[in-house]
Amino acid sequence: MEPTALAFKDNARKAIANPDLQDALGRIRSGWQVTRRRAALALDEFEALRDRGRDIKNHTLAHLDLYLEAFEAKVEENGGRVHWARDAAEARTVVRDICKEAGAKTVTKSKSMVTEEIALNPYLEANGLTPVETDLGEWILQVSGQAPSHLVGPVVHLTKPEIAGIMQKELGGPRLETAEEMVGAARRVLRQKYQDADVGITGANFLVAETGTAITVTNEGNAELTHGLPRVHVVIATIEKLVPRMLDAFTLLRLLARSATGQEFTSYTTLVSGPKGKGDLDGPEAFHVVLLDNGRTKMLGTAFQEMLRCIKCGACMNHCPVYLAAGGHSYGWVYPGPMGSVLTPQLLGIEKAHPLPNASTFCGRCEEVCPVRIPLPRLMRLWREEAFRRDLVPPTARRGLRLWGWLAARPALYRRAAGLASGALRLLGGRRGRLRRLPLAGGWTGSRDLPAPEGGTFMAAWKRQQGRRP
Amino acid sequence: MTGARDAVMGRVNKALERGDGAEARARGRVAAWLADPEPNLIPRRGLRPHEGRVGLFREMAERVQADVARVPRWRDAPAAVARYLRDRNLPQKAVMAPDRRLDRCDWESQPLLRLSRGTALGRDEVGITLALGGVAETGTLVLASAPERPTMLAYLPETCVVLLATSRIQGDYEAAWRALGHELDRLPRSVNLITGPSRTADIAQELQLGAHGPKRLCIVLVDEPEA
Ligand code: SF4
């Protein structure tokens, strides 16, 4: 997928002007925001579990080499094979070779962001294979040539009529009206695909070093049909998915569904640890795990190591005012929302993604809800600084920041300037106390009103308060 | 690709910047973590006596649209299954796990219910299998694959029936995992934690059951322990 992160502003402007998209995104506020809150409150230990989750990931990352070794040894002991890949190209080749060796024609896939990251589908197609996405949302995207816009709900950007249109185009026949009809129709089509597939490719939510297990989590049950029916199962995962023990995975699993959709637990959590055993009536004959770096080791040992704790729950985007206005596609690549604003510059290079760390109001909601307590605003700020250092910030913004910096270093002058600005805004705001339009701030006021300052500046209020103190 | 392996491991090593002495200490920390006798932080919710656990299991499972029946003995289970299928106008025909423990049920008592044994194929509409555990905290079933318990029984058919002895219901995942470890001498290919039937909210965030897996999950709890 050709990244368009540099065009974030334009992308977002279009997204905000698209009523269907706004309608679709609005559902997140009344949906996942509410359900997550309820689930978090319903579990007394939730906050303490977040600390544990953070600690487990920190410990694993600090000993990643040892856990990778342990995992590899265990998978092979269980009769599976481990492959390593430095980058996307290597990972694609590994997967293609496994498919070729298996004499595969069709490949079923259960939802995996990593395969989006390495653009696996187009590559497999170019190599004569037919990949079929089996997650309902991913399938809708595949048949309509779109990319996912959310980590957990890949089609949150689509309304029901839009999906009906896509399905009619794909399947022919009459236009389906209800979600039930649509789910049923997709079920019938994909049923056959599961059984025809030679290779099943899944991601993994966690890899357990102690047991050599890959854990998949789905609500639909498509991952199990993907790893249970074809002759070969390939797990592809980036190296930070490791956890030491199954018990550690349980702690993180308690956080994952609650943070993502507000469910107590996802319908299907499956621990797969190898190919089928002697006498087994189902399961794959071969089990492969592809361990992919693709930029993760560059984050280790830096401030961005914290980002590697991410369990891809999507909570940060569900609570991000920028994501909820701009939608996932505005971020221009695979990973949207606050986590994308940190990860994308890392994976593509800041020069290809510098608007993203600015796509934030720094309200801090993302960090508040992140189950593994990733300091997303701080990491975004680090990228901003890096972008500034590298001269990637547009000249007007640079001049503005420089002027602000100059003023900020001169307190008396700063206070006078702030006082003037505040007074002017108050006058402009009038009785409504809100500004619909403000010269030079169209980007802000285009989609929302600016509240006019109610009193004087902070410093003025501070002085008054101090004066009143005994 | 040993080249890739060494390269990735080399990068990890370099990033973690461990000297020689530190390496041994790191190995010590890893060994300690893996052997950690310290229990996980277990939610209090599941920590209750047997009957309370069964009640919580049922409540949580029903909350995610599972249908739960409870019978005193194994030989009562077939009638519960037949009734479930009849009440929903489902075919009285099922494929059942070849697990010997299921033979204890009195299937002959339901002459209308036609059973075959084995794994599910695409055309099978009802699958019957056995869970090795239950987790009260979220109403989760623990299935473990084996020749006598094929995984697909719980995924391919539109209706999945799972029998579970209430004596196997634990409070939390950790206890269920431990119990599984005690019972089996090797890790099964696939351990399936199942919490309600298949679902999706991909279309306009409306909950729909039966996205790819079963539309219906019927859990039959049996109070009589397994022999
Ligand atoms: S950054 Fe945190 S909140 Fe966002 S997806 Fe990752 S784990 Fe979830």
XYZ file of C-alpha atoms and ligand atoms in Angstrom:
705
model
C 0.000 0.000 0.000
C 1.441 3.333 -1.105
C 1.738 5.472 2.047
C -0.060 8.817 2.020
C 0.802 9.861 5.554
C 2.357 13.093 4.267
C -1.065 14.127 3.024
C -2.659 13.677 6.439
C -4.111 17.175 6.462
C -5.787 16.806 3.096
C -6.918 13.296 3.902
C -8.440 14.477 7.154
C -10.151 17.452 5.532
C -11.865 15.135 3.065
C -12.771 12.693 5.796
C -14.383 15.393 7.901
C -16.463 16.497 4.919
C -17.718 12.948 4.326
C -21.025 12.530 6.188
C -21.149 8.735 5.743
C -17.740 8.369 7.310
C -18.634 10.714 10.149
C -21.757 8.694 10.758
C -19.743 5.466 10.847
C -17.082 6.888 13.167
C -19.717 8.297 15.492
C -20.669 4.745 16.408
C -17.341 4.251 18.139
C -18.188 6.886 20.725
C -21.488 5.309 21.639
C -20.088 1.807 21.208
C -16.564 0.811 22.125
C -15.908 3.830 24.325
C -18.872 2.933 26.494
C -18.350 -0.827 26.499
C -14.663 -0.516 27.373
C -15.478 1.718 30.298
C -18.089 -0.694 31.561
C -15.784 -3.691 31.256
C -12.953 -1.882 33.020
C -15.234 -0.926 35.889
C -16.672 -4.418 36.133
C -13.286 -5.949 36.928
C -11.919 -4.735 40.263
C -8.380 -5.688 39.351
C -8.343 -3.992 35.947
C -5.990 -1.141 36.811
C -3.603 -3.435 38.673
C -3.658 -5.832 35.730
C -2.575 -2.974 33.469
C 0.510 -2.523 35.612
C 1.194 -6.241 35.398
C 0.700 -6.197 31.658
C 3.191 -3.383 31.295
C 5.707 -5.183 33.512
C 5.378 -8.479 31.643
C 6.044 -6.765 28.335
C 8.942 -4.745 29.734
C 10.566 -7.845 31.143
C 10.094 -9.742 27.880
C 11.539 -6.950 25.773
C 14.546 -6.613 28.066
C 15.249 -10.325 27.541
C 13.893 -10.690 24.033
C 16.865 -12.638 22.661
C 16.513 -15.286 25.334
C 12.783 -15.627 24.900
C 13.116 -15.822 21.122
C 15.624 -18.643 21.538
C 13.376 -20.464 23.972
C 10.371 -20.054 21.713
C 12.221 -21.307 18.670
C 13.488 -24.389 20.484
C 10.025 -25.207 21.782
C 8.293 -24.853 18.406
C 10.797 -27.230 16.828
C 10.431 -29.653 19.696
C 6.672 -29.620 19.061
C 7.269 -30.521 15.421
C 6.911 -27.044 13.940
C 9.396 -24.928 12.017
C 10.615 -21.432 12.741
C 11.687 -19.020 10.010
C 13.287 -15.650 10.510
C 12.892 -12.548 8.404
C 14.781 -9.287 8.668
C 12.301 -7.280 6.655
C 9.087 -7.362 4.683
C 10.688 -8.698 1.521
C 12.277 -11.593 3.341
C 9.042 -12.458 5.112
C 7.120 -12.471 1.832
C 9.664 -14.796 0.247
C 9.530 -17.183 3.185
C 5.735 -17.381 2.974
C 5.796 -17.818 -0.795
C 8.333 -20.629 -0.538
C 6.258 -22.432 2.065
C 3.235 -22.147 -0.234
C 5.222 -23.345 -3.246
C 6.626 -26.278 -1.332
C 3.105 -27.252 -0.330
C 1.984 -27.026 -3.943
C -0.609 -24.503 -2.824
C -3.118 -22.672 -4.966
C -5.443 -21.010 -2.498
C -4.487 -19.513 0.800
C -6.956 -18.523 3.495
C -5.978 -15.768 5.876
C -7.337 -14.639 9.169
C -7.004 -10.984 10.024
C -3.400 -9.959 10.477
C -2.012 -6.441 10.558
C 1.505 -7.750 9.958
C 0.502 -9.164 6.602
C -0.902 -5.713 5.773
C 2.374 -4.192 6.885
C 4.378 -6.419 4.551
C 1.755 -6.187 1.762
C 1.566 -9.953 1.499
C -1.588 -10.336 -0.593
C -0.437 -8.520 -3.735
C 2.831 -10.431 -3.563
C 1.119 -13.806 -3.280
C -1.160 -12.888 -6.181
C 1.815 -11.919 -8.295
C 3.197 -15.366 -7.522
C 0.157 -17.193 -8.809
C -1.541 -17.789 -5.456
C -5.040 -16.768 -4.449
C -5.198 -15.300 -0.951
C -8.664 -15.137 0.610
C -9.309 -12.951 3.634
C -11.714 -14.701 5.995
C -12.428 -12.117 8.667
C -15.750 -10.688 7.524
C -14.485 -7.122 7.586
C -11.227 -7.991 5.854
C -13.108 -9.922 3.191
C -15.326 -6.909 2.496
C -12.186 -4.821 2.129
C -10.482 -7.365 -0.087
C -13.356 -7.615 -2.549
C -13.666 -3.823 -2.698
C -9.938 -3.149 -2.925
C -9.742 -1.152 0.304
C -7.413 -1.111 3.272
C -8.448 -1.561 6.912
C -9.066 1.637 8.850
C -8.883 0.245 12.371
C -6.865 -2.408 14.198
C -9.848 -4.336 15.495
C -12.755 -3.278 13.292
C -11.248 -3.029 9.820
C -14.481 -1.722 8.269
C -15.588 0.735 10.949
C -15.400 3.394 8.249
C -18.189 1.801 6.210
C -21.921 2.194 6.717
C -24.387 -0.620 6.232
C -25.634 0.641 2.832
C -22.047 0.937 1.625
C -21.341 -2.650 2.630
C -24.584 -3.761 0.982
C -23.396 -2.120 -2.226
C -20.008 -3.834 -2.086
C -21.586 -7.214 -1.477
C -24.087 -6.875 -4.273
C -21.320 -5.992 -6.678
C -19.291 -8.993 -5.566
C -22.000 -11.604 -5.247
C -24.640 -10.371 -7.683
C -28.263 -11.075 -6.834
C -30.595 -8.771 -4.965
C -29.365 -6.059 -2.648
C -29.176 -7.280 0.950
C -30.816 -5.077 3.542
C -30.047 -6.402 6.995
C -26.745 -7.142 8.690
C -28.037 -10.671 9.272
C -28.491 -11.284 5.548
C -25.065 -9.895 4.798
C -23.316 -11.996 7.420
C -25.167 -15.069 6.156
C -24.200 -14.444 2.543
C -20.527 -13.974 3.409
C -20.645 -17.084 5.553
C -21.857 -19.183 2.636
C -19.178 -17.891 0.270
C -16.311 -18.308 2.715
C -17.339 -21.759 3.903
C -16.189 -23.269 0.644
C -12.983 -21.239 0.620
C -11.927 -22.593 4.004
C -12.242 -26.137 2.760
C -10.550 -25.508 -0.575
C -7.508 -23.771 0.893
C -4.123 -25.487 0.908
C -2.414 -23.098 3.294
C -3.844 -21.062 6.165
C -2.053 -17.913 7.256
C -2.750 -16.258 10.579
C -1.099 -13.648 12.711
C -0.672 -14.163 16.432
C -1.742 -11.995 19.319
C 0.892 -13.593 21.520
C 3.712 -16.086 21.154
C 4.446 -18.052 24.308
C 8.133 -18.852 24.768
C 7.676 -21.475 27.461
C 5.401 -23.684 25.339
C 6.108 -22.646 21.728
C 2.478 -21.599 21.361
C 0.874 -19.063 19.044
C -2.306 -17.493 20.407
C -5.011 -16.239 18.078
C -7.999 -14.250 19.222
C -11.143 -13.802 17.125
C -14.840 -13.320 17.617
C -15.834 -14.972 14.371
C -14.011 -18.283 14.662
C -12.328 -17.686 11.333
C -8.816 -18.131 12.712
C -9.618 -21.686 13.809
C -11.093 -22.563 10.426
C -7.959 -21.059 8.894
C -5.500 -23.047 10.973
C -7.583 -26.183 11.349
C -8.643 -27.031 7.790
C -5.748 -26.459 5.343
C -2.776 -28.817 5.138
C -0.321 -26.152 6.221
C -0.584 -23.459 8.858
C 1.721 -20.457 8.742
C 1.841 -18.039 11.651
C 3.476 -14.747 10.884
C 4.295 -12.419 13.734
C 6.715 -9.683 14.656
C 9.243 -10.478 17.350
C 7.709 -8.301 20.061
C 4.702 -10.648 20.289
C 6.651 -12.878 22.656
C 5.604 -13.427 26.253
C 7.423 -15.734 28.646
C 4.721 -18.024 30.031
C 1.145 -19.011 29.321
C 0.272 -17.371 32.623
C 1.626 -14.071 31.305
C -0.548 -14.445 28.237
C -3.590 -14.858 30.504
C -2.850 -11.552 32.213
C -2.597 -9.800 28.858
C -5.684 -11.581 27.533
C -7.645 -10.190 30.469
C -6.721 -6.748 29.206
C -7.075 -7.264 25.464
C -10.781 -7.843 24.874
C -11.864 -5.439 27.588
C -9.725 -2.670 26.114
C -10.656 -3.429 22.521
C -14.397 -4.009 22.426
C -15.350 -4.050 26.076
C -16.031 -7.785 25.968
C -15.101 -9.791 29.026
C -13.312 -12.222 26.752
C -13.223 -12.716 23.014
C -15.353 -15.615 21.724
C -12.421 -17.674 20.510
C -8.979 -17.642 22.058
C -6.923 -20.483 20.665
C -3.534 -21.745 21.750
C -1.890 -23.606 18.840
C 1.374 -25.376 19.456
C 2.227 -27.401 16.382
C 1.037 -29.645 13.556
C -1.508 -32.373 14.057
C -0.425 -35.284 16.165
C -0.672 -38.991 15.522
C -4.274 -40.037 15.082
C -5.645 -36.484 15.015
C -8.592 -36.215 12.646
C -8.016 -32.562 11.852
C -5.342 -29.918 12.003
C -2.507 -29.096 9.605
C 0.278 -31.476 8.644
C 2.846 -28.716 8.889
C 3.161 -25.776 11.256
C 5.417 -22.824 10.476
C 6.146 -19.673 12.417
C 7.708 -16.696 10.671
C 9.416 -14.333 13.115
C 9.726 -10.916 11.578
C 11.836 -7.968 12.643
C 10.931 -5.260 10.106
C 12.176 -2.357 12.178
C 11.357 -3.622 15.675
C 14.963 -4.118 16.725
C 15.602 -0.472 15.841
C 13.190 0.495 18.596
C 14.761 -1.756 21.215
C 17.052 0.071 23.560
C 15.588 3.457 22.569
C 12.791 5.574 24.010
C 10.519 3.888 21.464
C 10.985 0.476 23.058
C 7.854 1.291 25.051
C 5.842 1.164 21.836
C 6.730 -2.513 21.472
C 4.457 -3.281 24.402
C 1.452 -2.595 22.161
C -1.050 -5.455 22.083
C -2.987 -3.907 19.167
C -6.233 -3.475 21.036
C -7.237 -0.255 19.289
C -8.334 1.515 22.490
C -6.073 4.494 21.784
C -7.823 5.204 18.477
C -11.299 4.584 19.877
C -10.655 7.387 22.341
C -8.725 9.760 20.115
C -10.615 12.878 19.027
C -8.410 13.170 15.960
C -8.983 9.562 14.874
C -12.707 9.895 15.513
C -12.854 12.922 13.228
C -10.355 11.914 10.565
C -10.858 8.140 10.419
C -8.148 5.556 9.962
C -7.416 6.054 6.275
C -6.297 9.628 6.831
C -3.218 8.296 8.567
C -2.183 7.031 5.180
C -0.726 3.654 6.007
C -1.411 0.435 7.889
C -1.462 1.635 11.491
C -3.877 4.438 12.370
C -4.611 6.525 15.433
C -2.161 7.398 18.184
C -0.314 4.080 18.016
C 0.092 4.603 14.271
C 1.358 8.119 14.814
C 4.203 6.615 16.813
C 4.764 3.427 14.847
C 4.453 4.649 11.266
C 7.305 7.196 11.472
C 9.404 4.403 12.921
C 8.584 1.897 10.212
C 8.452 4.200 7.175
C 10.854 6.884 8.343
C 9.879 10.223 9.841
C 10.421 11.957 6.506
C 7.528 9.956 5.076
C 5.211 10.422 8.040
C 6.005 13.623 9.928
C 2.449 14.999 9.904
C 1.267 12.027 11.979
C 2.856 12.893 15.343
C 1.221 16.274 14.905
C -2.169 14.692 14.379
C -2.931 14.898 18.041
C -4.543 17.316 20.433
C -2.327 15.932 23.197
C -5.418 15.421 25.295
C -3.864 12.291 26.771
C -6.911 10.036 26.416
C -4.896 7.434 24.508
C -2.431 6.988 27.310
C -5.263 6.911 29.831
C -6.846 3.888 28.163
C -3.793 2.055 26.837
C -3.855 -1.311 28.631
C -0.060 -1.543 28.749
C 0.388 2.125 29.632
C 2.344 3.278 26.615
C 3.100 6.997 26.975
C 1.806 7.752 23.490
C 1.750 11.563 23.777
C 5.346 11.608 24.962
C 6.465 9.376 22.110
C 4.604 11.548 19.611
C 6.339 14.571 21.067
C 9.701 12.878 20.519
C 8.828 12.452 16.860
C 7.785 16.092 16.626
C 11.127 17.156 17.951
C 12.878 14.841 15.543
C 10.875 16.248 12.640
C 11.780 19.773 13.723
C 15.443 18.872 14.021
C 15.431 17.402 10.566
C 13.811 20.446 9.060
C 10.694 18.523 8.083
C 8.326 21.028 9.646
C 6.817 23.467 7.113
C 8.412 26.959 7.162
C 5.324 28.803 8.435
C 5.032 26.482 11.412
C 8.750 26.817 12.029
C 8.500 30.602 12.011
C 5.495 30.464 14.322
C 7.281 28.178 16.742
C 10.376 30.341 16.618
C 8.359 33.477 17.362
C 6.648 31.684 20.215
C 10.001 30.482 21.531
C 11.380 34.004 21.354
C 8.386 35.383 23.228
C 8.394 32.604 25.777
C 11.951 33.473 26.695
C 10.815 37.036 27.490
C 8.167 36.704 30.220
C 7.084 40.331 30.430
C 6.598 40.620 26.717
C 4.912 37.195 26.566
C 2.398 38.230 29.201
C 1.562 41.397 27.346
C 1.149 39.555 24.066
C -0.996 36.865 25.669
C -3.120 39.503 27.389
C -3.697 41.305 24.115
C -4.578 38.091 22.300
C -6.906 36.969 25.036
C -8.686 40.316 25.112
C -9.048 40.350 21.360
C -10.460 36.847 21.294
C -12.927 37.717 24.046
C -14.174 40.675 22.018
C -14.478 38.526 18.902
C -16.245 35.767 20.758
C -18.974 38.153 21.811
C -21.919 36.966 23.876
C -21.781 33.386 22.498
C -18.303 33.046 23.876
C -17.345 30.976 20.821
C -15.593 31.787 17.600
C -16.805 30.271 14.397
C -13.972 31.577 12.330
C -10.570 32.976 13.112
C -8.077 34.360 10.618
C -5.155 31.947 10.053
C -6.856 29.216 12.085
C -9.210 27.821 9.460
C -7.770 24.372 10.098
C -9.130 24.492 13.601
C -12.376 26.370 13.080
C -13.351 24.558 9.872
C -14.731 21.662 11.842
C -15.291 23.130 15.305
C -15.763 26.396 17.171
C -12.984 27.882 19.219
C -14.155 28.748 22.709
C -13.236 32.342 23.453
C -11.223 32.909 26.631
C -13.529 33.627 29.531
C -11.308 35.688 31.755
C -7.875 37.172 31.333
C -4.728 35.137 30.925
C -3.635 32.402 33.284
C -0.904 34.632 34.671
C -3.389 37.409 35.427
C -5.689 34.984 37.245
C -2.737 33.552 39.130
C -1.725 37.004 40.306
C -5.241 37.796 41.507
C -5.409 34.501 43.397
C -2.060 35.070 45.011
C -3.249 38.524 46.102
C -6.223 37.006 47.862
C -4.168 34.563 49.840
C -3.375 35.531 53.430
C 17.454 -18.793 6.599
C 20.207 -18.868 9.158
C 21.500 -15.557 7.814
C 18.271 -13.860 8.793
C 18.174 -15.588 12.151
C 21.652 -14.512 13.092
C 21.052 -11.021 11.814
C 17.857 -10.535 13.816
C 19.324 -12.082 16.950
C 22.439 -9.984 16.488
C 20.363 -6.824 16.274
C 18.424 -7.758 19.394
C 21.613 -8.494 21.281
C 23.196 -5.274 20.184
C 20.156 -3.215 21.125
C 19.985 -4.763 24.566
C 23.683 -4.031 25.091
C 24.573 -6.733 27.524
C 28.148 -7.315 28.600
C 29.437 -10.788 29.451
C 28.569 -10.764 33.139
C 25.209 -9.186 32.394
C 24.375 -12.027 30.029
C 24.501 -14.578 32.822
C 22.436 -12.340 35.065
C 19.861 -11.921 32.298
C 19.646 -15.695 31.910
C 19.130 -15.923 35.641
C 16.254 -13.458 35.515
C 14.622 -15.356 32.669
C 14.952 -18.673 34.484
C 13.483 -17.091 37.587
C 10.561 -15.645 35.649
C 9.775 -18.942 33.943
C 9.931 -20.823 37.219
C 8.097 -18.056 39.038
C 6.109 -19.618 41.806
C 4.406 -16.299 42.430
C 0.808 -16.605 41.286
C -0.695 -14.256 38.753
C -2.951 -11.465 39.859
C -6.169 -13.483 39.833
C -9.444 -11.587 39.743
C -11.388 -12.224 42.906
C -14.526 -12.717 40.881
C -13.878 -16.397 40.155
C -12.551 -17.307 43.576
C -15.581 -18.936 45.152
C -16.675 -22.390 46.232
C -17.849 -24.988 43.748
C -21.528 -24.106 43.503
C -20.748 -20.415 43.226
C -18.310 -21.131 40.409
C -20.902 -23.132 38.504
C -23.406 -20.326 38.946
C -20.952 -17.694 37.759
C -19.891 -19.845 34.804
C -23.477 -20.170 33.733
C -24.269 -16.494 34.215
C -21.233 -15.367 32.236
C -21.808 -17.880 29.436
C -25.454 -16.873 29.103
C -24.474 -13.253 29.016
C -22.611 -13.953 25.778
C -25.563 -15.805 24.236
C -24.570 -19.371 25.074
C -27.482 -21.683 25.969
C -26.808 -23.593 29.156
C -28.591 -26.698 30.440
C -27.717 -28.573 33.616
C -28.403 -32.245 34.265
C -27.565 -34.483 37.233
C -26.110 -37.517 35.438
C -24.353 -38.364 32.205
C -27.212 -40.519 31.105
C -29.530 -37.506 31.267
C -27.454 -35.565 28.784
C -28.863 -37.080 25.550
C -32.405 -36.027 26.447
C -31.173 -32.473 27.085
C -29.434 -32.429 23.709
C -32.448 -33.839 21.863
C -34.743 -31.335 23.550
C -32.448 -28.466 22.630
C -32.445 -29.470 18.968
C -36.195 -30.090 18.910
C -37.043 -26.765 20.561
C -35.135 -24.941 17.872
C -36.359 -26.995 14.966
C -32.887 -28.275 14.275
C -32.210 -31.653 12.678
C -31.938 -34.580 15.101
C -28.703 -35.579 13.475
C -25.250 -34.841 14.774
C -21.615 -35.756 14.483
C -20.048 -36.489 17.842
C -16.523 -36.696 19.183
C -15.295 -40.310 19.419
C -14.328 -39.710 23.052
C -15.122 -42.792 25.161
C -16.387 -40.672 27.996
C -19.348 -39.736 25.841
C -20.302 -43.415 25.587
C -21.465 -43.284 29.182
C -24.406 -41.175 28.110
C -27.481 -43.155 27.277
C -27.755 -42.126 23.623
C -30.105 -45.037 22.870
C -32.681 -43.296 25.001
C -33.106 -40.872 22.099
C -33.932 -43.065 19.125
C -34.715 -40.052 16.926
C -31.266 -38.572 17.403
C -28.985 -40.000 14.734
C -25.318 -39.855 15.614
C -22.112 -40.443 13.725
C -18.674 -40.273 15.292
C -15.652 -38.405 13.967
C -14.795 -34.879 12.963
C -17.166 -32.406 11.364
C -17.332 -31.843 7.645
C -18.818 -28.858 5.904
C -22.280 -30.392 5.604
C -22.692 -31.353 9.275
C -25.205 -29.146 11.000
C -24.710 -30.191 14.610
C -21.467 -31.096 16.378
C -21.222 -32.614 19.848
C -18.012 -32.634 21.856
C -16.576 -32.627 25.329
C -14.800 -29.842 27.205
C -11.951 -30.607 29.560
C -12.520 -27.511 31.584
C -14.585 -24.428 32.261
C -13.567 -20.995 33.518
C -16.123 -19.274 35.707
C -14.695 -15.752 35.486
C -15.857 -15.337 31.893
C -18.016 -18.414 31.207
C -15.308 -19.905 29.019
C -15.049 -23.522 27.850
C -11.650 -25.184 27.601
C -11.410 -27.684 24.745
C -8.264 -29.652 24.005
C -7.658 -31.341 20.671
C -6.935 -35.072 20.533
C -7.744 -37.927 18.135
C -10.904 -38.498 20.144
C -11.787 -34.814 20.271
C -11.402 -33.206 16.839
C -11.319 -29.424 16.918
C -13.614 -28.788 13.985
C -16.663 -30.139 15.846
C -16.750 -26.844 17.681
C -16.236 -24.643 14.623
C -17.761 -26.007 11.417
C -21.348 -26.915 12.340
C -23.918 -24.157 12.826
C -24.832 -25.643 16.167
C -22.203 -26.739 18.638
C -23.089 -28.775 21.710
C -20.450 -29.117 24.418
C -20.746 -31.379 27.443
C -18.892 -30.413 30.590
C -18.706 -31.972 34.037
C -19.330 -29.235 36.594
C -16.490 -30.691 38.678
C -14.180 -29.375 35.965
C -15.255 -25.736 36.314
C -12.441 -23.630 37.739
C -12.531 -20.036 38.842
C -9.904 -18.623 36.507
C -7.811 -19.381 33.410
C -4.747 -20.146 35.490
C -6.485 -22.875 37.463
C -7.955 -24.337 34.282
C -4.520 -24.354 32.633
C -3.015 -26.089 35.646
C -5.751 -28.710 35.668
C -5.173 -29.359 31.973
C -1.465 -29.802 32.636
C -2.181 -32.344 35.347
C -4.512 -34.310 33.155
C -2.590 -34.456 29.865
C 0.942 -35.679 29.430
C 1.599 -33.481 26.428
C 0.473 -30.120 25.183
C -2.404 -30.593 22.718
C -1.981 -29.183 19.222
C -4.842 -26.844 19.899
C -6.402 -25.648 23.131
C -9.588 -23.769 22.366
C -10.991 -21.294 24.842
C -14.576 -20.726 23.747
C -16.772 -17.995 25.174
C -20.194 -17.970 23.545
C -21.016 -18.613 19.884
C -19.292 -16.969 16.932
C -20.098 -13.300 16.438
C -19.274 -10.197 14.477
C -20.115 -6.530 14.734
C -18.313 -5.610 11.546
C -21.480 -4.407 9.857
C -22.440 -1.100 11.426
C -21.450 -2.411 14.869
C -24.598 -4.535 15.023
C -24.050 -7.799 16.865
C -24.639 -10.843 14.629
C -24.123 -14.405 15.758
C -22.650 -17.138 13.598
C -20.141 -15.195 11.533
C -18.099 -18.264 10.544
C -18.269 -20.506 13.560
C -21.461 -21.735 15.235
C -24.580 -19.601 15.464
C -25.578 -21.519 18.572
C -23.498 -22.826 21.428
C -25.291 -25.223 23.755
C -23.453 -26.128 26.943
C -24.732 -29.151 28.852
C -23.405 -29.127 32.402
C -23.321 -32.516 34.087
C -23.088 -32.712 37.869
C -22.034 -36.337 38.058
C -18.236 -36.445 37.891
C -16.562 -38.500 35.195
C -15.581 -41.992 36.297
S -0.964 1.642 21.898
Fe -2.017 0.785 23.687
S -4.153 1.391 23.359
Fe -3.137 1.617 21.375
S -3.453 -0.313 20.340
Fe -1.501 -0.474 21.400
S -1.982 -1.399 23.355
Fe -3.909 -0.687 22.519
